[in-house]
PDB file of C-alpha atoms and ligand atoms in Angstrom:
ATOM      1  CA  MET D   1      -2.483 -10.361  -0.842  1.00 87.00           C
ATOM      2  CA  ALA D   2       1.051  -7.570  -2.138  1.00 97.00           C
ATOM      3  CA  ILE D   3       1.476  -5.729   2.007  1.00 98.00           C
ATOM      4  CA  LEU D   4       0.825  -1.373   1.707  1.00 98.00           C
ATOM      5  CA  MET D   5       3.532   1.018   2.711  1.00 98.00           C
ATOM      6  CA  ASP D   6       0.360   3.651   3.810  1.00 98.00           C
ATOM      7  CA  GLY D   7       1.709   6.736   3.529  1.00 98.00           C
ATOM      8  CA  LYS D   8      -1.062   8.044   6.406  1.00 98.00           C
ATOM      9  CA  ILE D   9       0.404   5.094   8.301  1.00 98.00           C
ATOM     10  CA  LEU D  10       3.918   6.077   7.976  1.00 98.00           C
ATOM     11  CA  SER D  11       4.654  10.299   7.236  1.00 98.00           C
ATOM     12  CA  ALA D  12       2.281  10.435  10.617  1.00 97.00           C
ATOM     13  CA  GLU D  13       5.320   8.035  12.999  1.00 97.00           C
ATOM     14  CA  ARG D  14       8.110  10.197  10.670  1.00 97.00           C
ATOM     15  CA  MET D  15       5.954  13.769  11.207  1.00 98.00           C
ATOM     16  CA  ALA D  16       5.846  12.890  15.222  1.00 97.00           C
ATOM     17  CA  GLN D  17      10.202  12.374  15.308  1.00 97.00           C
ATOM     18  CA  LEU D  18       9.719  15.450  13.472  1.00 98.00           C
ATOM     19  CA  ARG D  19       7.479  17.237  15.561  1.00 98.00           C
ATOM     20  CA  GLN D  20      10.901  16.695  18.988  1.00 98.00           C
ATOM     21  CA  ARG D  21      12.959  18.340  16.295  1.00 98.00           C
ATOM     22  CA  VAL D  22      11.160  21.344  15.745  1.00 98.00           C
ATOM     23  CA  ASP D  23      11.024  21.363  19.147  1.00 98.00           C
ATOM     24  CA  ALA D  24      14.369  21.140  20.885  1.00 98.00           C
ATOM     25  CA  LEU D  25      15.250  23.358  17.392  1.00 98.00           C
ATOM     26  CA  LYS D  26      12.563  26.298  19.684  1.00 96.00           C
ATOM     27  CA  ALA D  27      14.094  25.846  23.281  1.00 97.00           C
ATOM     28  CA  ALA D  28      17.452  26.015  21.592  1.00 96.00           C
ATOM     29  CA  GLY D  29      16.336  29.700  20.106  1.00 96.00           C
ATOM     30  CA  LYS D  30      16.713  28.839  16.828  1.00 95.00           C
ATOM     31  CA  PRO D  31      14.295  29.437  14.354  1.00 95.00           C
ATOM     32  CA  VAL D  32      12.543  27.375  11.785  1.00 97.00           C
ATOM     33  CA  GLY D  33      10.789  28.294   8.697  1.00 98.00           C
ATOM     34  CA  LEU D  34       9.230  27.795   5.168  1.00 98.00           C
ATOM     35  CA  ALA D  35       9.285  30.584   2.761  1.00 98.00           C
ATOM     36  CA  VAL D  36       6.938  28.800  -0.261  1.00 98.00           C
ATOM     37  CA  ILE D  37       6.632  31.281  -3.825  1.00 98.00           C
ATOM     38  CA  LEU D  38       3.824  30.364  -6.080  1.00 98.00           C
ATOM     39  CA  VAL D  39       3.408  32.156  -8.505  1.00 98.00           C
ATOM     40  CA  GLY D  40      -0.580  32.538 -10.686  1.00 97.00           C
ATOM     41  CA  ASP D  41      -3.298  30.164  -9.990  1.00 93.00           C
ATOM     42  CA  ASP D  42      -2.821  27.089 -11.157  1.00 93.00           C
ATOM     43  CA  PRO D  43      -5.247  25.373  -9.323  1.00 91.00           C
ATOM     44  CA  ALA D  44      -3.215  21.708  -8.614  1.00 90.00           C
ATOM     45  CA  SER D  45      -0.406  24.317  -7.301  1.00 94.00           C
ATOM     46  CA  GLN D  46      -2.810  25.669  -5.412  1.00 94.00           C
ATOM     47  CA  VAL D  47      -3.747  22.394  -3.234  1.00 92.00           C
ATOM     48  CA  TYR D  48      -0.081  21.332  -2.285  1.00 94.00           C
ATOM     49  CA  VAL D  49       1.084  25.408  -1.342  1.00 96.00           C
ATOM     50  CA  ARG D  50      -2.193  24.664   1.508  1.00 96.00           C
ATOM     51  CA  ASN D  51      -1.124  21.144   1.777  1.00 95.00           C
ATOM     52  CA  LYS D  52       2.876  22.192   3.142  1.00 96.00           C
ATOM     53  CA  GLY D  53       0.895  24.823   4.523  1.00 97.00           C
ATOM     54  CA  LYS D  54      -0.827  23.039   6.930  1.00 97.00           C
ATOM     55  CA  ALA D  55       2.093  20.308   7.502  1.00 98.00           C
ATOM     56  CA  CYS D  56       4.300  22.759   8.830  1.00 98.00           C
ATOM     57  CA  GLU D  57       1.557  23.868  11.134  1.00 98.00           C
ATOM     58  CA  GLU D  58       1.449  20.110  12.211  1.00 97.00           C
ATOM     59  CA  LEU D  59       4.676  20.537  13.870  1.00 98.00           C
ATOM     60  CA  GLY D  60       3.877  23.922  14.388  1.00 97.00           C
ATOM     61  CA  ILE D  61       6.899  25.255  11.376  1.00 98.00           C
ATOM     62  CA  GLU D  62       6.194  28.848  10.511  1.00 97.00           C
ATOM     63  CA  SER D  63       4.775  28.789   6.992  1.00 97.00           C
ATOM     64  CA  GLU D  64       4.861  31.759   4.828  1.00 96.00           C
ATOM     65  CA  THR D  65       2.791  32.042   1.259  1.00 97.00           C
ATOM     66  CA  LEU D  66       4.281  34.102  -0.843  1.00 98.00           C
ATOM     67  CA  ARG D  67       1.810  34.557  -3.799  1.00 97.00           C
ATOM     68  CA  LEU D  68       2.948  36.517  -6.901  1.00 98.00           C
ATOM     69  CA  PRO D  69       0.335  36.833  -9.686  1.00 98.00           C
ATOM     70  CA  ALA D  70       0.561  35.558 -13.274  1.00 97.00           C
ATOM     71  CA  ASP D  71       2.460  38.079 -14.560  1.00 98.00           C
ATOM     72  CA  THR D  72       5.783  38.357 -12.763  1.00 98.00           C
ATOM     73  CA  ALA D  73       9.072  39.493 -14.199  1.00 98.00           C
ATOM     74  CA  GLN D  74      11.986  36.935 -14.259  1.00 98.00           C
ATOM     75  CA  ALA D  75      13.565  39.686 -12.374  1.00 98.00           C
ATOM     76  CA  ASP D  76      11.195  40.471  -9.396  1.00 98.00           C
ATOM     77  CA  LEU D  77      10.641  36.819  -8.201  1.00 98.00           C
ATOM     78  CA  GLU D  78      14.703  36.944  -8.395  1.00 98.00           C
ATOM     79  CA  ALA D  79      14.085  39.683  -5.961  1.00 98.00           C
ATOM     80  CA  LEU D  80      12.206  37.576  -3.135  1.00 98.00           C
ATOM     81  CA  ILE D  81      14.402  35.009  -3.798  1.00 98.00           C
ATOM     82  CA  GLU D  82      17.098  36.587  -2.659  1.00 98.00           C
ATOM     83  CA  ARG D  83      15.372  38.763   0.778  1.00 98.00           C
ATOM     84  CA  LEU D  84      14.181  35.646   1.458  1.00 98.00           C
ATOM     85  CA  ASN D  85      17.711  33.756   1.225  1.00 98.00           C
ATOM     86  CA  GLY D  86      19.227  36.886   3.569  1.00 97.00           C
ATOM     87  CA  ASP D  87      15.869  36.309   6.147  1.00 97.00           C
ATOM     88  CA  SER D  88      16.844  34.265   9.358  1.00 95.00           C
ATOM     89  CA  ARG D  89      13.793  33.750   9.976  1.00 96.00           C
ATOM     90  CA  ILE D  90      13.166  31.656   7.057  1.00 97.00           C
ATOM     91  CA  SER D  91      14.983  27.978   6.838  1.00 97.00           C
ATOM     92  CA  GLY D  92      13.925  26.613   3.681  1.00 98.00           C
ATOM     93  CA  ILE D  93      12.626  28.285   0.507  1.00 98.00           C
ATOM     94  CA  LEU D  94      10.466  26.620  -1.972  1.00 97.00           C
ATOM     95  CA  VAL D  95       9.201  27.736  -4.772  1.00 98.00           C
ATOM     96  CA  GLN D  96       5.492  26.384  -5.932  1.00 97.00           C
ATOM     97  CA  LEU D  97       6.052  24.467  -9.701  1.00 96.00           C
ATOM     98  CA  PRO D  98       5.124  24.151 -12.618  1.00 95.00           C
ATOM     99  CA  LEU D  99       5.758  28.201 -13.166  1.00 97.00           C
ATOM    100  CA  PRO D 100       4.923  30.372 -15.615  1.00 97.00           C
ATOM    101  CA  ARG D 101       6.016  29.177 -18.661  1.00 97.00           C
ATOM    102  CA  HIS D 102       7.808  33.083 -19.816  1.00 98.00           C
ATOM    103  CA  LEU D 103       9.227  32.060 -16.589  1.00 98.00           C
ATOM    104  CA  ASP D 104      12.867  31.017 -16.694  1.00 98.00           C
ATOM    105  CA  GLU D 105      12.416  27.592 -14.040  1.00 96.00           C
ATOM    106  CA  ALA D 106      16.635  26.809 -13.942  1.00 95.00           C
ATOM    107  CA  ALA D 107      17.446  30.642 -13.683  1.00 97.00           C
ATOM    108  CA  ALA D 108      14.827  30.481 -10.589  1.00 98.00           C
ATOM    109  CA  LEU D 109      16.406  27.585  -8.840  1.00 96.00           C
ATOM    110  CA  ARG D 110      19.695  28.394  -9.110  1.00 96.00           C
ATOM    111  CA  LYS D 111      18.395  31.234  -7.283  1.00 98.00           C
ATOM    112  CA  ILE D 112      17.977  30.002  -4.020  1.00 98.00           C
ATOM    113  CA  ILE D 113      20.872  29.346  -1.611  1.00 98.00           C
ATOM    114  CA  PRO D 114      21.408  26.369  -1.714  1.00 97.00           C
ATOM    115  CA  GLU D 115      22.007  25.398   2.038  1.00 97.00           C
ATOM    116  CA  LYS D 116      17.980  27.180   2.202  1.00 98.00           C
ATOM    117  CA  ASP D 117      17.159  24.708  -0.948  1.00 98.00           C
ATOM    118  CA  VAL D 118      14.542  22.332   0.590  1.00 98.00           C
ATOM    119  CA  ASP D 119      13.163  21.033  -2.218  1.00 97.00           C
ATOM    120  CA  GLY D 120      16.690  19.651  -3.381  1.00 97.00           C
ATOM    121  CA  PHE D 121      16.604  21.138  -6.550  1.00 95.00           C
ATOM    122  CA  HIS D 122      19.471  23.274  -7.143  1.00 96.00           C
ATOM    123  CA  ILE D 123      22.267  21.665  -8.834  1.00 95.00           C
ATOM    124  CA  GLU D 124      24.172  21.824  -6.537  1.00 97.00           C
ATOM    125  CA  ASN D 125      22.973  19.468  -4.105  1.00 97.00           C
ATOM    126  CA  ALA D 126      21.034  17.824  -7.407  1.00 96.00           C
ATOM    127  CA  GLY D 127      25.725  17.584  -8.008  1.00 97.00           C
ATOM    128  CA  LYS D 128      25.712  15.676  -4.724  1.00 97.00           C
ATOM    129  CA  LEU D 129      23.390  13.219  -4.786  1.00 97.00           C
ATOM    130  CA  PHE D 130      24.715  11.577  -8.718  1.00 95.00           C
ATOM    131  CA  THR D 131      28.272  12.240  -6.995  1.00 95.00           C
ATOM    132  CA  GLY D 132      28.044  10.524  -4.056  1.00 92.00           C
ATOM    133  CA  GLN D 133      28.170  13.739  -0.940  1.00 95.00           C
ATOM    134  CA  THR D 134      25.579  14.904   1.793  1.00 94.00           C
ATOM    135  CA  GLY D 135      23.635  17.377   0.234  1.00 96.00           C
ATOM    136  CA  VAL D 136      19.517  17.872   0.011  1.00 98.00           C
ATOM    137  CA  VAL D 137      17.550  15.612  -1.406  1.00 98.00           C
ATOM    138  CA  ALA D 138      15.176  15.533  -3.513  1.00 97.00           C
ATOM    139  CA  CYS D 139      10.832  14.563  -1.563  1.00 98.00           C
ATOM    140  CA  THR D 140       9.364  12.501  -3.569  1.00 98.00           C
ATOM    141  CA  PRO D 141      12.718  10.290  -4.278  1.00 98.00           C
ATOM    142  CA  LYS D 142      13.435  10.511  -0.486  1.00 98.00           C
ATOM    143  CA  GLY D 143      10.265   9.835   0.381  1.00 98.00           C
ATOM    144  CA  ILE D 144      10.227   6.859  -1.813  1.00 98.00           C
ATOM    145  CA  LEU D 145      12.973   5.458  -0.359  1.00 98.00           C
ATOM    146  CA  HIS D 146      11.831   6.457   3.035  1.00 98.00           C
ATOM    147  CA  MET D 147       9.067   4.146   2.287  1.00 98.00           C
ATOM    148  CA  LEU D 148      10.819   0.855   0.327  1.00 98.00           C
ATOM    149  CA  LYS D 149      12.761   1.322   3.461  1.00 98.00           C
ATOM    150  CA  ALA D 150      10.296   0.963   6.925  1.00 98.00           C
ATOM    151  CA  SER D 151       8.711  -1.755   4.380  1.00 98.00           C
ATOM    152  CA  GLY D 152      11.177  -3.776   5.254  1.00 98.00           C
ATOM    153  CA  VAL D 153      11.675  -3.764   1.022  1.00 98.00           C
ATOM    154  CA  PRO D 154      14.958  -5.562   0.120  1.00 98.00           C
ATOM    155  CA  LEU D 155      17.155  -3.448  -2.021  1.00 98.00           C
ATOM    156  CA  SER D 156      20.816  -4.111  -2.009  1.00 98.00           C
ATOM    157  CA  GLY D 157      21.951  -6.135  -5.015  1.00 98.00           C
ATOM    158  CA  ARG D 158      17.694  -6.296  -5.797  1.00 98.00           C
ATOM    159  CA  GLU D 159      17.028  -5.302  -9.921  1.00 98.00           C
ATOM    160  CA  ALA D 160      15.487  -2.360 -10.382  1.00 99.00           C
ATOM    161  CA  VAL D 161      13.168  -0.335 -12.687  1.00 99.00           C
ATOM    162  CA  VAL D 162      12.580   3.297 -12.672  1.00 99.00           C
ATOM    163  CA  ILE D 163       9.984   4.658 -15.352  1.00 98.00           C
ATOM    164  CA  GLY D 164      10.641   8.300 -16.117  1.00 98.00           C
ATOM    165  CA  ARG D 165      13.436  10.186 -16.363  1.00 98.00           C
ATOM    166  CA  SER D 166      12.683  14.002 -15.154  1.00 97.00           C
ATOM    167  CA  ASN D 167      15.642  15.895 -13.126  1.00 95.00           C
ATOM    168  CA  ILE D 168      12.400  16.358  -9.407  1.00 94.00           C
ATOM    169  CA  VAL D 169      11.650  12.055  -9.423  1.00 97.00           C
ATOM    170  CA  GLY D 170      12.670   9.569 -12.013  1.00 98.00           C
ATOM    171  CA  LYS D 171      16.854  10.442 -11.958  1.00 98.00           C
ATOM    172  CA  PRO D 172      17.598  11.135  -7.873  1.00 98.00           C
ATOM    173  CA  VAL D 173      14.966   8.554  -7.737  1.00 98.00           C
ATOM    174  CA  ALA D 174      16.977   6.026  -9.104  1.00 98.00           C
ATOM    175  CA  MET D 175      20.660   7.429  -8.198  1.00 98.00           C
ATOM    176  CA  LEU D 176      18.989   6.640  -4.073  1.00 98.00           C
ATOM    177  CA  LEU D 177      19.076   3.109  -5.250  1.00 98.00           C
ATOM    178  CA  LEU D 178      22.101   2.958  -6.757  1.00 97.00           C
ATOM    179  CA  ASN D 179      23.663   3.796  -3.994  1.00 96.00           C
ATOM    180  CA  GLU D 180      21.353   1.665  -2.139  1.00 97.00           C
ATOM    181  CA  ASN D 181      23.234  -0.946  -4.169  1.00 98.00           C
ATOM    182  CA  CYS D 182      20.405  -2.190  -6.485  1.00 98.00           C
ATOM    183  CA  THR D 183      21.458  -2.846 -10.506  1.00 98.00           C
ATOM    184  CA  VAL D 184      19.116   0.889 -12.284  1.00 98.00           C
ATOM    185  CA  THR D 185      17.370   0.467 -15.461  1.00 98.00           C
ATOM    186  CA  LEU D 186      15.912   4.059 -16.012  1.00 98.00           C
ATOM    187  CA  CYS D 187      12.939   3.441 -18.755  1.00 98.00           C
ATOM    188  CA  HIS D 188      11.006   6.261 -20.613  1.00 98.00           C
ATOM    189  CA  SER D 189       9.487   7.392 -23.409  1.00 98.00           C
ATOM    190  CA  ARG D 190      11.911   6.073 -26.555  1.00 98.00           C
ATOM    191  CA  THR D 191      11.236   2.172 -24.282  1.00 98.00           C
ATOM    192  CA  GLN D 192      11.503  -0.070 -26.175  1.00 98.00           C
ATOM    193  CA  ASP D 193       9.441  -3.023 -25.283  1.00 98.00           C
ATOM    194  CA  LEU D 194       9.195  -1.625 -21.329  1.00 98.00           C
ATOM    195  CA  ALA D 195       6.566  -4.944 -20.011  1.00 98.00           C
ATOM    196  CA  ALA D 196      10.428  -6.793 -20.815  1.00 98.00           C
ATOM    197  CA  HIS D 197      11.874  -4.581 -17.800  1.00 98.00           C
ATOM    198  CA  THR D 198       9.312  -3.812 -15.849  1.00 98.00           C
ATOM    199  CA  ARG D 199       8.932  -7.930 -15.891  1.00 98.00           C
ATOM    200  CA  ARG D 200      12.511  -8.352 -14.434  1.00 98.00           C
ATOM    201  CA  ALA D 201      11.928  -6.045 -11.939  1.00 99.00           C
ATOM    202  CA  ASP D 202      11.731  -6.418  -8.203  1.00 99.00           C
ATOM    203  CA  ILE D 203      11.813  -2.825  -6.846  1.00 99.00           C
ATOM    204  CA  LEU D 204       9.069  -1.475  -9.581  1.00 99.00           C
ATOM    205  CA  VAL D 205       9.390   2.556  -9.948  1.00 99.00           C
ATOM    206  CA  ALA D 206       5.925   4.515 -11.820  1.00 98.00           C
ATOM    207  CA  ALA D 207       7.055   7.731 -12.496  1.00 98.00           C
ATOM    208  CA  VAL D 208       5.189   8.406 -15.729  1.00 98.00           C
ATOM    209  CA  GLY D 209       1.708  10.713 -15.727  1.00 98.00           C
ATOM    210  CA  LYS D 210      -0.815   8.417 -17.414  1.00 98.00           C
ATOM    211  CA  PRO D 211      -4.201   7.085 -15.577  1.00 98.00           C
ATOM    212  CA  ARG D 212      -2.896   3.549 -14.446  1.00 98.00           C
ATOM    213  CA  PHE D 213      -0.384   3.045 -17.318  1.00 98.00           C
ATOM    214  CA  ILE D 214       1.009  -0.457 -15.248  1.00 98.00           C
ATOM    215  CA  THR D 215      -0.853  -3.269 -15.275  1.00 98.00           C
ATOM    216  CA  GLY D 216      -0.616  -6.889 -13.161  1.00 98.00           C
ATOM    217  CA  ASP D 217       0.896  -8.644 -16.334  1.00 98.00           C
ATOM    218  CA  MET D 218       3.907  -5.591 -15.929  1.00 98.00           C
ATOM    219  CA  VAL D 219       5.554  -6.656 -12.854  1.00 98.00           C
ATOM    220  CA  LYS D 220       7.089  -9.943 -12.114  1.00 98.00           C
ATOM    221  CA  PRO D 221       5.065 -11.809  -8.457  1.00 98.00           C
ATOM    222  CA  GLY D 222       6.156 -10.628  -5.616  1.00 98.00           C
ATOM    223  CA  ALA D 223       7.540  -7.019  -6.142  1.00 99.00           C
ATOM    224  CA  ALA D 224       7.194  -3.706  -4.222  1.00 99.00           C
ATOM    225  CA  VAL D 225       5.795  -1.647  -6.764  1.00 99.00           C
ATOM    226  CA  VAL D 226       5.102   2.569  -5.941  1.00 99.00           C
ATOM    227  CA  ASP D 227       3.300   4.121  -7.703  1.00 98.00           C
ATOM    228  CA  VAL D 228       4.016   8.345  -8.125  1.00 98.00           C
ATOM    229  CA  GLY D 229       1.651   9.386 -10.615  1.00 98.00           C
ATOM    230  CA  ILE D 230      -0.296  12.413  -9.870  1.00 96.00           C
ATOM    231  CA  ASN D 231      -3.466  12.133 -12.178  1.00 96.00           C
ATOM    232  CA  ARG D 232      -6.911  13.474 -12.396  1.00 94.00           C
ATOM    233  CA  VAL D 233      -9.782  11.230 -14.323  1.00 96.00           C
ATOM    234  CA  ASP D 234     -13.086  12.324 -13.450  1.00 95.00           C
ATOM    235  CA  GLY D 235     -12.916  14.377 -10.331  1.00 92.00           C
ATOM    236  CA  LYS D 236     -10.668  11.643  -9.574  1.00 95.00           C
ATOM    237  CA  VAL D 237      -7.335  11.513  -8.737  1.00 95.00           C
ATOM    238  CA  VAL D 238      -5.283   8.156  -9.943  1.00 97.00           C
ATOM    239  CA  GLY D 239      -2.118   6.610  -9.871  1.00 98.00           C
ATOM    240  CA  ASP D 240      -0.071   5.584 -12.669  1.00 98.00           C
ATOM    241  CA  VAL D 241      -0.469   1.871 -10.952  1.00 98.00           C
ATOM    242  CA  ASP D 242      -3.615  -0.383 -12.334  1.00 98.00           C
ATOM    243  CA  PHE D 243      -4.243  -0.920  -8.145  1.00 98.00           C
ATOM    244  CA  ALA D 244      -7.056  -3.385  -9.176  1.00 98.00           C
ATOM    245  CA  SER D 245      -4.737  -5.739 -11.464  1.00 98.00           C
ATOM    246  CA  VAL D 246      -0.888  -4.775  -9.527  1.00 98.00           C
ATOM    247  CA  GLU D 247      -1.944  -5.608  -6.005  1.00 98.00           C
ATOM    248  CA  PRO D 248      -2.585  -9.765  -6.802  1.00 98.00           C
ATOM    249  CA  VAL D 249       0.427  -9.624  -7.963  1.00 98.00           C
ATOM    250  CA  ALA D 250       3.293  -7.447  -6.138  1.00 98.00           C
ATOM    251  CA  GLY D 251       4.723  -8.274  -3.210  1.00 98.00           C
ATOM    252  CA  TRP D 252       4.563  -4.698  -1.869  1.00 99.00           C
ATOM    253  CA  ILE D 253       2.638  -1.544  -2.969  1.00 98.00           C
ATOM    254  CA  SER D 254       1.699   1.799  -3.074  1.00 98.00           C
ATOM    255  CA  PRO D 255      -1.706   3.534  -2.930  1.00 98.00           C
ATOM    256  CA  VAL D 256      -2.920   6.963  -4.522  1.00 98.00           C
ATOM    257  CA  PRO D 257      -4.275   8.464  -2.866  1.00 97.00           C
ATOM    258  CA  GLY D 258      -2.257   7.811   0.179  1.00 97.00           C
ATOM    259  CA  GLY D 259       1.035   7.108  -0.400  1.00 98.00           C
ATOM    260  CA  VAL D 260       4.524   8.441  -2.360  1.00 98.00           C
ATOM    261  CA  GLY D 261       2.194  12.321  -2.463  1.00 97.00           C
ATOM    262  CA  LYS D 262       2.298  11.620   1.627  1.00 97.00           C
ATOM    263  CA  MET D 263       5.492  11.031   2.111  1.00 98.00           C
ATOM    264  CA  THR D 264       6.899  14.257  -0.250  1.00 98.00           C
ATOM    265  CA  ILE D 265       5.507  17.007   2.388  1.00 97.00           C
ATOM    266  CA  CYS D 266       6.397  14.817   5.215  1.00 98.00           C
ATOM    267  CA  MET D 267      10.151  15.279   3.552  1.00 98.00           C
ATOM    268  CA  LEU D 268       9.791  18.196   2.831  1.00 98.00           C
ATOM    269  CA  MET D 269       9.105  18.667   6.243  1.00 98.00           C
ATOM    270  CA  GLU D 270      12.566  16.997   7.216  1.00 98.00           C
ATOM    271  CA  ASN D 271      14.533  18.944   4.807  1.00 98.00           C
ATOM    272  CA  THR D 272      13.249  22.146   6.045  1.00 98.00           C
ATOM    273  CA  ILE D 273      14.158  20.844   9.765  1.00 98.00           C
ATOM    274  CA  GLU D 274      17.321  19.448   8.999  1.00 98.00           C
ATOM    275  CA  ALA D 275      18.145  22.576   7.384  1.00 98.00           C
ATOM    276  CA  ALA D 276      17.192  25.225  11.144  1.00 98.00           C
ATOM    277  CA  GLU D 277      19.823  22.461  12.574  1.00 97.00           C
ATOM    278  CA  ARG D 278      22.502  22.312  10.172  1.00 94.00           C
ATOM    279  CA  ARG D 279      21.840  26.725  11.560  1.00 88.00           C
TER     280      ARG D 279
HETATM  281  P1  NAD B   1       7.498  14.645 -16.840  1.00 83.65           P
HETATM  282  O1  NAD B   1       6.085  14.423 -16.707  1.00 83.65           O
HETATM  283  O2  NAD B   1       8.863  15.433 -16.163  1.00 83.65           O
HETATM  284  O3  NAD B   1       8.533  13.047 -17.513  1.00 83.65           O
HETATM  285  C1  NAD B   1       7.188  11.855 -17.256  1.00 83.65           C
HETATM  286  C2  NAD B   1       7.890  10.807 -17.820  1.00 83.65           C
HETATM  287  O4  NAD B   1       7.330  10.155 -18.157  1.00 83.65           O
HETATM  288  C3  NAD B   1       9.381  11.411 -18.442  1.00 83.65           C
HETATM  289  O5  NAD B   1      10.519  10.904 -18.430  1.00 83.65           O
HETATM  290  C4  NAD B   1       8.985  10.330 -20.031  1.00 83.65           C
HETATM  291  O6  NAD B   1      10.276   9.986 -20.444  1.00 83.65           O
HETATM  292  C5  NAD B   1       8.339   9.557 -18.749  1.00 83.65           C
HETATM  293  N1  NAD B   1       6.634   8.368 -20.222  1.00 83.65           N
HETATM  294  C6  NAD B   1       6.083   9.138 -20.478  1.00 83.65           C
HETATM  295  N2  NAD B   1       5.416   8.505 -21.349  1.00 83.65           N
HETATM  296  C7  NAD B   1       5.620   7.272 -22.052  1.00 83.65           C
HETATM  297  C8  NAD B   1       5.961   5.788 -21.728  1.00 83.65           C
HETATM  298  N3  NAD B   1       4.907   5.770 -22.899  1.00 83.65           N
HETATM  299  N4  NAD B   1       6.084   4.700 -20.789  1.00 83.65           N
HETATM  300  C9  NAD B   1       7.284   4.664 -21.306  1.00 83.65           C
HETATM  301  N5  NAD B   1       8.204   6.301 -20.207  1.00 83.65           N
HETATM  302  C10 NAD B   1       7.451   7.422 -20.334  1.00 83.65           C
HETATM  303  O7  NAD B   1       6.581  13.548 -15.518  1.00 83.65           O
HETATM  304  P2  NAD B   1       6.968  14.529 -13.706  1.00 83.65           P
HETATM  305  O8  NAD B   1       7.333  15.540 -13.420  1.00 83.65           O
HETATM  306  O9  NAD B   1       8.034  12.658 -13.485  1.00 83.65           O
HETATM  307  O10 NAD B   1       5.854  13.068 -12.573  1.00 83.65           O
HETATM  308  C11 NAD B   1       5.536  12.036 -12.995  1.00 83.65           C
HETATM  309  C12 NAD B   1       4.300  11.934 -12.088  1.00 83.65           C
HETATM  310  O11 NAD B   1       4.477  11.516 -10.675  1.00 83.65           O
HETATM  311  C13 NAD B   1       3.190  12.612 -12.412  1.00 83.65           C
HETATM  312  O12 NAD B   1       1.435  12.356 -12.464  1.00 83.65           O
HETATM  313  C14 NAD B   1       3.463  13.987 -11.570  1.00 83.65           C
HETATM  314  O13 NAD B   1       1.860  14.725 -11.469  1.00 83.65           O
HETATM  315  C15 NAD B   1       2.985  12.898 -10.317  1.00 83.65           C
HETATM  316  N6  NAD B   1       4.495  14.243  -8.687  1.00 83.65           N
HETATM  317  C16 NAD B   1       3.835  13.045  -7.755  1.00 83.65           C
HETATM  318  C17 NAD B   1       4.827  13.671  -7.037  1.00 83.65           C
HETATM  319  C18 NAD B   1       4.700  12.856  -5.578  1.00 83.65           C
HETATM  320  O14 NAD B   1       4.465  13.726  -4.758  1.00 83.65           O
HETATM  321  N7  NAD B   1       3.718  12.223  -5.258  1.00 83.65           N
HETATM  322  C19 NAD B   1       4.948  14.612  -6.942  1.00 83.65           C
HETATM  323  C20 NAD B   1       6.426  14.609  -8.222  1.00 83.65           C
HETATM  324  C21 NAD B   1       5.944  14.329  -9.093  1.00 83.65           C
END
């Protein structure tokens, strides 16, 4: 039976530590605030934004959600970001993705000053991660690494296989695991014989976006399996990992819901606090 990497427990422990850091900031008269920009009315984004607001409230972080209509012009979005860049009450700025299709996501993210880029998506922060310098690390990859370390999963010298090569999960998580001295394989939609790769993995990270895609026969006995996927099936949220068949084979496994998603929000809080502390 696998050890559960329980995002609820791990994030609650971290949130308790974070609360003390917020208190210390406030005692020192340093503002800590998160501004979230939400463009349009994507229902999943509304839920994510609400959860981010709740986490801020729990820690005593000031949070502000700026809602813009779906037909917002690029110039107006960028003007808002610039205003927030200059607002001393705001330590972190987050643009909820995806943006409506007419907007240039990369250009918007570049407008956020790197110091306030608490999502870690700015090209400068991504570049720092890829060149081994200290910058803001994207929340989901950071949360995955924290989850593995806090669960006692050995990393150095181990085979890590990441499925998915997005800029927000797959690539940065591969880089973090490389920095931990894993031997990393990055798989994607054009990978041939995926199972031959996954069966070698001591650490397997699934960030694909396909419900129950990873099955028990694809997993090495004793592996640590991290499920990043959030898929809606018949009104229920399921991951990329078929928990029922993988759990008996794996050494560690993260559930969905209650796994990586919880860690992601917790790391967003941490990045916001770190941004306030750096000022
Ligand atoms: P994405 O769509 O940008 O990337 C998916 C990746 O999967 C691509 O790189 C693609 O090459 C790969 N892929 C697709 N089909 C494949 C196949 N048959 N074999 C191998 N690889 C294949 O998605 P993303 O933004 O990286 O997100 C991935 C999943 O993680 C989604 O379900 C998303 O909702 C979820 N997610 C969760 C969190 C969280 O906090 N838990 C955060 C971000 C994303």
